[in-house]
Short mmCIF file of N, CA and C in Angstrom, two decimals:
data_model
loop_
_atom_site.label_atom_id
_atom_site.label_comp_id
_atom_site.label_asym_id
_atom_site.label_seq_id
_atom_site.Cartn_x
_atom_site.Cartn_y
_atom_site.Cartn_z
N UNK A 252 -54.65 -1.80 17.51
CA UNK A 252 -54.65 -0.38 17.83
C UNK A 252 -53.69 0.39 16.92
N UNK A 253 -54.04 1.70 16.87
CA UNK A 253 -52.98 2.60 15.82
C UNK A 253 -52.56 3.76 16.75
N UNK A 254 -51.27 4.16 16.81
CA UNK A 254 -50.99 5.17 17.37
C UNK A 254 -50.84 6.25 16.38
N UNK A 255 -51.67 7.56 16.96
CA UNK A 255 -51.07 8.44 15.85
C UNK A 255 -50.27 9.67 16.94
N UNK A 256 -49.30 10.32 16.31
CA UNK A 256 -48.14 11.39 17.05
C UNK A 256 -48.18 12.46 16.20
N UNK A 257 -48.60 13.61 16.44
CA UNK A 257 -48.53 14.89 15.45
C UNK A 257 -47.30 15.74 16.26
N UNK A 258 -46.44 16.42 15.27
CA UNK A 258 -45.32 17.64 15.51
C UNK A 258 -45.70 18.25 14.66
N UNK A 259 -44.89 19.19 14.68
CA UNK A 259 -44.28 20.54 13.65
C UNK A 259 -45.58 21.74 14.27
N UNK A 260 -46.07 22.13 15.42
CA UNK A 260 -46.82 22.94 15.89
C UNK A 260 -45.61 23.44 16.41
N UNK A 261 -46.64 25.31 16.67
CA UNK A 261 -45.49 26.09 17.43
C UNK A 261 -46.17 27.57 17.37
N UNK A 262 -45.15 28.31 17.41
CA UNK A 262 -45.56 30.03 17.41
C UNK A 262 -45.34 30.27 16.01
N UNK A 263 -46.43 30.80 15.02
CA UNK A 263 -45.89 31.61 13.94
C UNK A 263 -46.43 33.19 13.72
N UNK A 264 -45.87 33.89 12.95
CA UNK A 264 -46.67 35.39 12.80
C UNK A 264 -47.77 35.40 11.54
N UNK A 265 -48.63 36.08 12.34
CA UNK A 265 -49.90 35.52 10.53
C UNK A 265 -48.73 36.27 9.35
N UNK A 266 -49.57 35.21 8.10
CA UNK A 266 -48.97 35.10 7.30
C UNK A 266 -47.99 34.21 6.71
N UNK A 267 -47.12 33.77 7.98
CA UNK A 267 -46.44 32.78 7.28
C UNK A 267 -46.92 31.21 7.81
N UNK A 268 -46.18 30.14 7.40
CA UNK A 268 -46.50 29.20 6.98
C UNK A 268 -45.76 27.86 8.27
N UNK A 269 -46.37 26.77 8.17
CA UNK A 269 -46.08 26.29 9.17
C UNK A 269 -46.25 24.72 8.52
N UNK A 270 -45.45 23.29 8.77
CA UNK A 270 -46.04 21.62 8.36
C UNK A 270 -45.69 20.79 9.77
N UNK A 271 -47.41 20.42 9.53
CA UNK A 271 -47.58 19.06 10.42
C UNK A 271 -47.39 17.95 10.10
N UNK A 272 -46.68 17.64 10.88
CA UNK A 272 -46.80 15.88 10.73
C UNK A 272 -47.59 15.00 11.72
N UNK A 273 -47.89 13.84 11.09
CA UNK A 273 -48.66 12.80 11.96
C UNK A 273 -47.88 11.78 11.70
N UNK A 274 -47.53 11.01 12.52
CA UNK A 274 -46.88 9.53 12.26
C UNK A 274 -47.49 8.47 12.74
N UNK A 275 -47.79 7.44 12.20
CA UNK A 275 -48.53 6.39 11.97
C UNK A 275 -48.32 5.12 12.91
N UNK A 276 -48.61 4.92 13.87
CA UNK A 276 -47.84 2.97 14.36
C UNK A 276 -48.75 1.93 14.78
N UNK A 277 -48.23 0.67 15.37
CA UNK A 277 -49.45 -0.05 15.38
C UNK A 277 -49.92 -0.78 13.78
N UNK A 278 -51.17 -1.06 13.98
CA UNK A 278 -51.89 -2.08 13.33
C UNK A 278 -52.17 -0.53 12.18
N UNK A 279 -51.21 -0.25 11.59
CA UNK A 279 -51.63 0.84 10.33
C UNK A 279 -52.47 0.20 9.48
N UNK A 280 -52.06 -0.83 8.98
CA UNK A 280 -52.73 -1.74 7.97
C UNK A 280 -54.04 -1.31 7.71
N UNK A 281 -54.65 -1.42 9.25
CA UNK A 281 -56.07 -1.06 8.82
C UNK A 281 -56.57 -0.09 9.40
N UNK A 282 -56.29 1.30 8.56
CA UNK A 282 -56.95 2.27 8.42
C UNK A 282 -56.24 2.91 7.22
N UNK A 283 -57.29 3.60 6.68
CA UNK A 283 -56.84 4.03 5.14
C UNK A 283 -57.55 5.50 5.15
N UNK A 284 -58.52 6.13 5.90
CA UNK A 284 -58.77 7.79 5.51
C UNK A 284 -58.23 8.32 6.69
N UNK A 285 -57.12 9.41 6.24
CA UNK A 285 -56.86 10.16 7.45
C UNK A 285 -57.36 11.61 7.52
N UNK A 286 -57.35 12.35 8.44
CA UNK A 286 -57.64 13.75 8.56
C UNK A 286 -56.94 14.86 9.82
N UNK A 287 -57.81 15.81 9.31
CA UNK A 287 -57.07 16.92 10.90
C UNK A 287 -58.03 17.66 11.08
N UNK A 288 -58.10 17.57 12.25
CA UNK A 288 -59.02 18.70 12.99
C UNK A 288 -58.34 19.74 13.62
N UNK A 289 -59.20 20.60 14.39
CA UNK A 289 -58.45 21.28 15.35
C UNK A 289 -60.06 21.47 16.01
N UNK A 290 -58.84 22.40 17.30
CA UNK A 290 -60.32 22.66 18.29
C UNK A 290 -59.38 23.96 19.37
N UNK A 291 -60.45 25.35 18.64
CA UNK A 291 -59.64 26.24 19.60
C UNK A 291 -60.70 26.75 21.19
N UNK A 292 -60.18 27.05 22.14
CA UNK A 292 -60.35 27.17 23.60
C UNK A 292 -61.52 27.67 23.31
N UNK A 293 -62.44 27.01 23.87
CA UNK A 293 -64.26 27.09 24.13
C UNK A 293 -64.91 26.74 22.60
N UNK A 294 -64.08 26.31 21.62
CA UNK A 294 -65.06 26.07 20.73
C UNK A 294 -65.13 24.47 20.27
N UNK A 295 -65.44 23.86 19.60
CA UNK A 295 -65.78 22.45 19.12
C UNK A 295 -64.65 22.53 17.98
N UNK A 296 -64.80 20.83 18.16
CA UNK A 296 -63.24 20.93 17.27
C UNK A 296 -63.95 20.74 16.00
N UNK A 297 -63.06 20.85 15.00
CA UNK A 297 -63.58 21.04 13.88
C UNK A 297 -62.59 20.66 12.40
N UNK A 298 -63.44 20.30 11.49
CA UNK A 298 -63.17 19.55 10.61
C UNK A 298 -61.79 20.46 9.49
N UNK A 299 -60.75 20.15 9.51
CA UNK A 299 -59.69 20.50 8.53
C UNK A 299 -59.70 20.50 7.19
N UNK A 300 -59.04 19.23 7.13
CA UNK A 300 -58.57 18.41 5.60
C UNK A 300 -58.93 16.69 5.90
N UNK A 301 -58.99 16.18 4.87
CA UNK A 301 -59.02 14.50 5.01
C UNK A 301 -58.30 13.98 3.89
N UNK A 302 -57.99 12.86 3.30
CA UNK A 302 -56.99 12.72 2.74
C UNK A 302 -57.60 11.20 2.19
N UNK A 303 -57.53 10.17 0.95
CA UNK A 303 -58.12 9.47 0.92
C UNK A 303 -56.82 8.30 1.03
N UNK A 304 -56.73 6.66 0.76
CA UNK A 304 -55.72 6.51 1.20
C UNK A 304 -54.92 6.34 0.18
N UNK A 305 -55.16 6.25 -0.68
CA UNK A 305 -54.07 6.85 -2.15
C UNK A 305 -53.71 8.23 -2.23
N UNK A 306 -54.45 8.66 -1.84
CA UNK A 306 -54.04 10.16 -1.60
C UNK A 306 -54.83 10.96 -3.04
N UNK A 307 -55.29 9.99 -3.74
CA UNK A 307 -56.02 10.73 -4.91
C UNK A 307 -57.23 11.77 -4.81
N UNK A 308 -57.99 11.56 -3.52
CA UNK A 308 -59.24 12.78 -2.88
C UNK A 308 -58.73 12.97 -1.57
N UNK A 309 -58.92 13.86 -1.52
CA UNK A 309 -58.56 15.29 -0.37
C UNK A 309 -60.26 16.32 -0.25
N UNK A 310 -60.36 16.54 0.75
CA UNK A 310 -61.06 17.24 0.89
C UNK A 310 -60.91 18.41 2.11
N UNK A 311 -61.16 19.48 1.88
CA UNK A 311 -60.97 20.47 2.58
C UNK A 311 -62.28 21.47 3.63
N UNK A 312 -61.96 22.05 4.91
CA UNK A 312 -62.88 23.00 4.98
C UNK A 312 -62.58 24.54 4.29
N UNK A 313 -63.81 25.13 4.07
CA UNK A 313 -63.65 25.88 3.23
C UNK A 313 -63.41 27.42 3.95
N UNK A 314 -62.86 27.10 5.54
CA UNK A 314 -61.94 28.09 5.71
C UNK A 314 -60.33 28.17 5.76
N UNK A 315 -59.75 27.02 5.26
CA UNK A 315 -58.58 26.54 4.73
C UNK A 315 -58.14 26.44 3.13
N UNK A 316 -59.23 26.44 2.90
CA UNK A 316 -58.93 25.86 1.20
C UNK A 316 -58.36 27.17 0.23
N UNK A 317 -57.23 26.75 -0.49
CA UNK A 317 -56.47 27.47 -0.93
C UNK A 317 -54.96 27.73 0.21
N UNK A 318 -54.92 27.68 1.06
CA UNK A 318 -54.13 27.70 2.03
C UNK A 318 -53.20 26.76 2.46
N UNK A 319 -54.14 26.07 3.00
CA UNK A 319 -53.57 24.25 3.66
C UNK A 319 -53.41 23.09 2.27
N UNK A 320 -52.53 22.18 2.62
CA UNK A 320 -52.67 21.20 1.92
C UNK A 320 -52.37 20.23 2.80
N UNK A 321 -53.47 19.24 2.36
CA UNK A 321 -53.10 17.09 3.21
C UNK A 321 -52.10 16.86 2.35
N UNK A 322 -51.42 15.91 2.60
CA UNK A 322 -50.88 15.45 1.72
C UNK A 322 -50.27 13.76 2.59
N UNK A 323 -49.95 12.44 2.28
CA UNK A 323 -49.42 11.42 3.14
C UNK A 323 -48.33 11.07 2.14
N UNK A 324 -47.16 9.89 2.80
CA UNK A 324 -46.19 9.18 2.42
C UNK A 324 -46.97 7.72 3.47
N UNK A 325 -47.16 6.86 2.76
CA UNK A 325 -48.25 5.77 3.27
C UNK A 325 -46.43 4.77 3.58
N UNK A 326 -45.36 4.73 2.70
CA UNK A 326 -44.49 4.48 2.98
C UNK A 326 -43.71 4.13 4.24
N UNK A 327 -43.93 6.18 4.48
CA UNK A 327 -43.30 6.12 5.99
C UNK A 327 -45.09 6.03 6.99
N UNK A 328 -45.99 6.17 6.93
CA UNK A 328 -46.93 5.97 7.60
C UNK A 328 -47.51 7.17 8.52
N UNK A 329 -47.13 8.11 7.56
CA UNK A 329 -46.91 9.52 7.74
C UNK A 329 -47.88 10.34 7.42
N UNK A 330 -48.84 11.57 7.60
CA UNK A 330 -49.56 12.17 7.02
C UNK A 330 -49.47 14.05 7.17
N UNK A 331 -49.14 14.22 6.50
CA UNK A 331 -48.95 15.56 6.23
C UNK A 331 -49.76 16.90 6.49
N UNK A 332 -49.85 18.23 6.79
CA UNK A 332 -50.79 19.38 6.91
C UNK A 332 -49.52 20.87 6.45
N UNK A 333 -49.62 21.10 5.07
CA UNK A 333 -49.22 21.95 5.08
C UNK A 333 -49.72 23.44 5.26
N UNK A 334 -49.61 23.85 6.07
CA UNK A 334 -50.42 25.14 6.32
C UNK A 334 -49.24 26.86 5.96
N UNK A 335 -50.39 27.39 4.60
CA UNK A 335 -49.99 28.97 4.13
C UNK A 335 -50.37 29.79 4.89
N UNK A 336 -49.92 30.94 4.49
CA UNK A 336 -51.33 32.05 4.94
C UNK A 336 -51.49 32.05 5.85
N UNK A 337 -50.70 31.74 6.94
CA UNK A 337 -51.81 31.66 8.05
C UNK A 337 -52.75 32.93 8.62
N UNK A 338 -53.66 32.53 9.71
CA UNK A 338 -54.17 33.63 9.92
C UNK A 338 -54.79 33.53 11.64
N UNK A 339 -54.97 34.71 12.09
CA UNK A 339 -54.86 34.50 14.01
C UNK A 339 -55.75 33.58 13.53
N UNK A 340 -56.77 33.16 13.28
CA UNK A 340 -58.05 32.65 13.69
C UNK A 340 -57.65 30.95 13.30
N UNK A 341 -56.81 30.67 12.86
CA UNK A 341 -56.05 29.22 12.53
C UNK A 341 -55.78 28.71 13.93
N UNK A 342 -55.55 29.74 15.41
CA UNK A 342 -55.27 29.17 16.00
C UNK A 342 -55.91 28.30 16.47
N UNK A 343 -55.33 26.83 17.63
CA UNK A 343 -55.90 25.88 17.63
C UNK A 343 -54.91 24.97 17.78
N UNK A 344 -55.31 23.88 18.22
CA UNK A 344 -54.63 22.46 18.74
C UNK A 344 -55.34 22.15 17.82
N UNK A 345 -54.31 21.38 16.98
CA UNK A 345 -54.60 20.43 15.79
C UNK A 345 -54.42 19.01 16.18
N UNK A 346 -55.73 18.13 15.67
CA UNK A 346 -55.51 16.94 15.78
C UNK A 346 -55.53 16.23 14.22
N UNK A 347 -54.68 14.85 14.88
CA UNK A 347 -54.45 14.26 13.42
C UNK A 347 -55.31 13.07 13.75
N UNK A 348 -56.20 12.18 12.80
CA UNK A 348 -57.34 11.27 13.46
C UNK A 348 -57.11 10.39 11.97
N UNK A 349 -57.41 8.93 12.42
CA UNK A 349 -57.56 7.96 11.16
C UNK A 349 -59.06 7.16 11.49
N UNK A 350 -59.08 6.86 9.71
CA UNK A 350 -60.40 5.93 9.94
C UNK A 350 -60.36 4.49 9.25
N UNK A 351 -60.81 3.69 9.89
CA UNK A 351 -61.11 2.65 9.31
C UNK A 351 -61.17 1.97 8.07
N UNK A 352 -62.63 3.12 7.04
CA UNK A 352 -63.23 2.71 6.60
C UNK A 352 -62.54 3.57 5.22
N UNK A 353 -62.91 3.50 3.73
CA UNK A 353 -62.22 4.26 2.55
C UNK A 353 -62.46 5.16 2.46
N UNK A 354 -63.83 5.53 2.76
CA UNK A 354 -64.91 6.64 2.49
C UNK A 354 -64.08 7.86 3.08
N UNK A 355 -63.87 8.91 2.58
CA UNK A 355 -63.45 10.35 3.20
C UNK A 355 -64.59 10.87 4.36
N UNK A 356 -64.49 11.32 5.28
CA UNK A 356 -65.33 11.56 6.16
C UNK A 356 -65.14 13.33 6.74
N UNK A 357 -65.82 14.13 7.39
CA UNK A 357 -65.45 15.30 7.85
C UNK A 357 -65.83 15.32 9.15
N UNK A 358 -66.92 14.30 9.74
CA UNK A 358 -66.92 14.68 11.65
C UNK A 358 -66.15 13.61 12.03
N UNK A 359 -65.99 14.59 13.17
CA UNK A 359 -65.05 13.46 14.12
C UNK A 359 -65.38 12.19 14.56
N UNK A 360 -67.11 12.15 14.60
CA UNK A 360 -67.69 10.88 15.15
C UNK A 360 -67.09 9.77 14.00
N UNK A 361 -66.61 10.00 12.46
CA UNK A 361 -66.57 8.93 12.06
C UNK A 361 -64.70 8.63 11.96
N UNK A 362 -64.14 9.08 12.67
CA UNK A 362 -62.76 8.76 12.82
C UNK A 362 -62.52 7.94 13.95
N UNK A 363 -61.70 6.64 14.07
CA UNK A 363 -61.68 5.62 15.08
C UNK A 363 -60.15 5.98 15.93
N UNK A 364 -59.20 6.70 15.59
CA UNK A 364 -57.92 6.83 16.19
C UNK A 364 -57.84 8.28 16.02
N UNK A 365 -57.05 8.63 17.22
CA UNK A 365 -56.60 10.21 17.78
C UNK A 365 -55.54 10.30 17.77
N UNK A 366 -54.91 11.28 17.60
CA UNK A 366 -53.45 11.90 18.09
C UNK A 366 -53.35 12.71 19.52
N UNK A 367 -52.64 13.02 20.09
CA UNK A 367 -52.84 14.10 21.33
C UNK A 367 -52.78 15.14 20.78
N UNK A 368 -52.43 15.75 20.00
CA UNK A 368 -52.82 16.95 19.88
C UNK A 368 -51.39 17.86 19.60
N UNK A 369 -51.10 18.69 18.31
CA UNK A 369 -50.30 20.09 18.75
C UNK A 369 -50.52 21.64 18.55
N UNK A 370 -50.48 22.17 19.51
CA UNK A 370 -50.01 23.39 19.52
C UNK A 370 -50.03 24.71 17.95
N UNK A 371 -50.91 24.97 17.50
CA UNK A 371 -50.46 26.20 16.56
C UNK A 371 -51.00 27.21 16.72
N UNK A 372 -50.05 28.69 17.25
CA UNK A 372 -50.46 29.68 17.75
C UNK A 372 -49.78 30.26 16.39
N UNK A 373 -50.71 31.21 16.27
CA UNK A 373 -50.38 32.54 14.95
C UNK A 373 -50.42 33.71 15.87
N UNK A 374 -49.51 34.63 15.95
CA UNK A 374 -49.68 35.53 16.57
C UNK A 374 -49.67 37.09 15.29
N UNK A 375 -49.92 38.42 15.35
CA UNK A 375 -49.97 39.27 14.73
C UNK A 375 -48.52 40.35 14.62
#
């Protein structure tokens, strides 16, 4: 099993900027693509960033891109969400999710481990 733990959620004012972390435990070994979702109140959660496990492909949704960056330290077992710009509509409980397999993925069906979830409210 892998535990994943996301922080660094909270209150920000649009515009400025906010970093998540995910931390890694358990049987890390085996899983190598990570990602983030979020999912705001009545809607489906939805696909972020993904991260490959070298960290050499990243892939983004393209209402983040330019904004957010993945980024991991495989070291500490750590995976990163730097979020710019923000904007109200960012809000959302962000999840941090790993997969198995190398392949970069964007639905949730193909991620095998969850985080609980944090907190990022943008307010105006």
């Amino acid at each position: 099993q892998v535990q994943l733990v996301e922080s660094g959620g909270g209150l920000v004012q649009a515009g400025g900027s906010l970093r998540l972390s995910c931390a890694a435990s358990g049987r890390t070994g085996s899983v190598y693509t990570m990602g983030w979702f979020r999912q705001a109140p009545g809607k489906e959660r939805e696909f972020v960033a993904t991260i490959s496990w070298s960290g050499s492909t990243t892939t983004y949704a393209d209402s983040v891109k330019g904004r957010f960056t993945i980024s991991r330290d495989n070291a500490k077992n750590t995976v990163y969400l730097q979020m710019n710009s923000l904007k109200l509509e960012d809000t959302a409980v962000y999840y941090c999710a790993a997969r198995r397999l190398t392949q970069i993925a964007r639905l949730p069906s193909e991620y095998d481990y969850w985080g609980q979830g944090t907190q990022v409210t943008v307010s105006s």
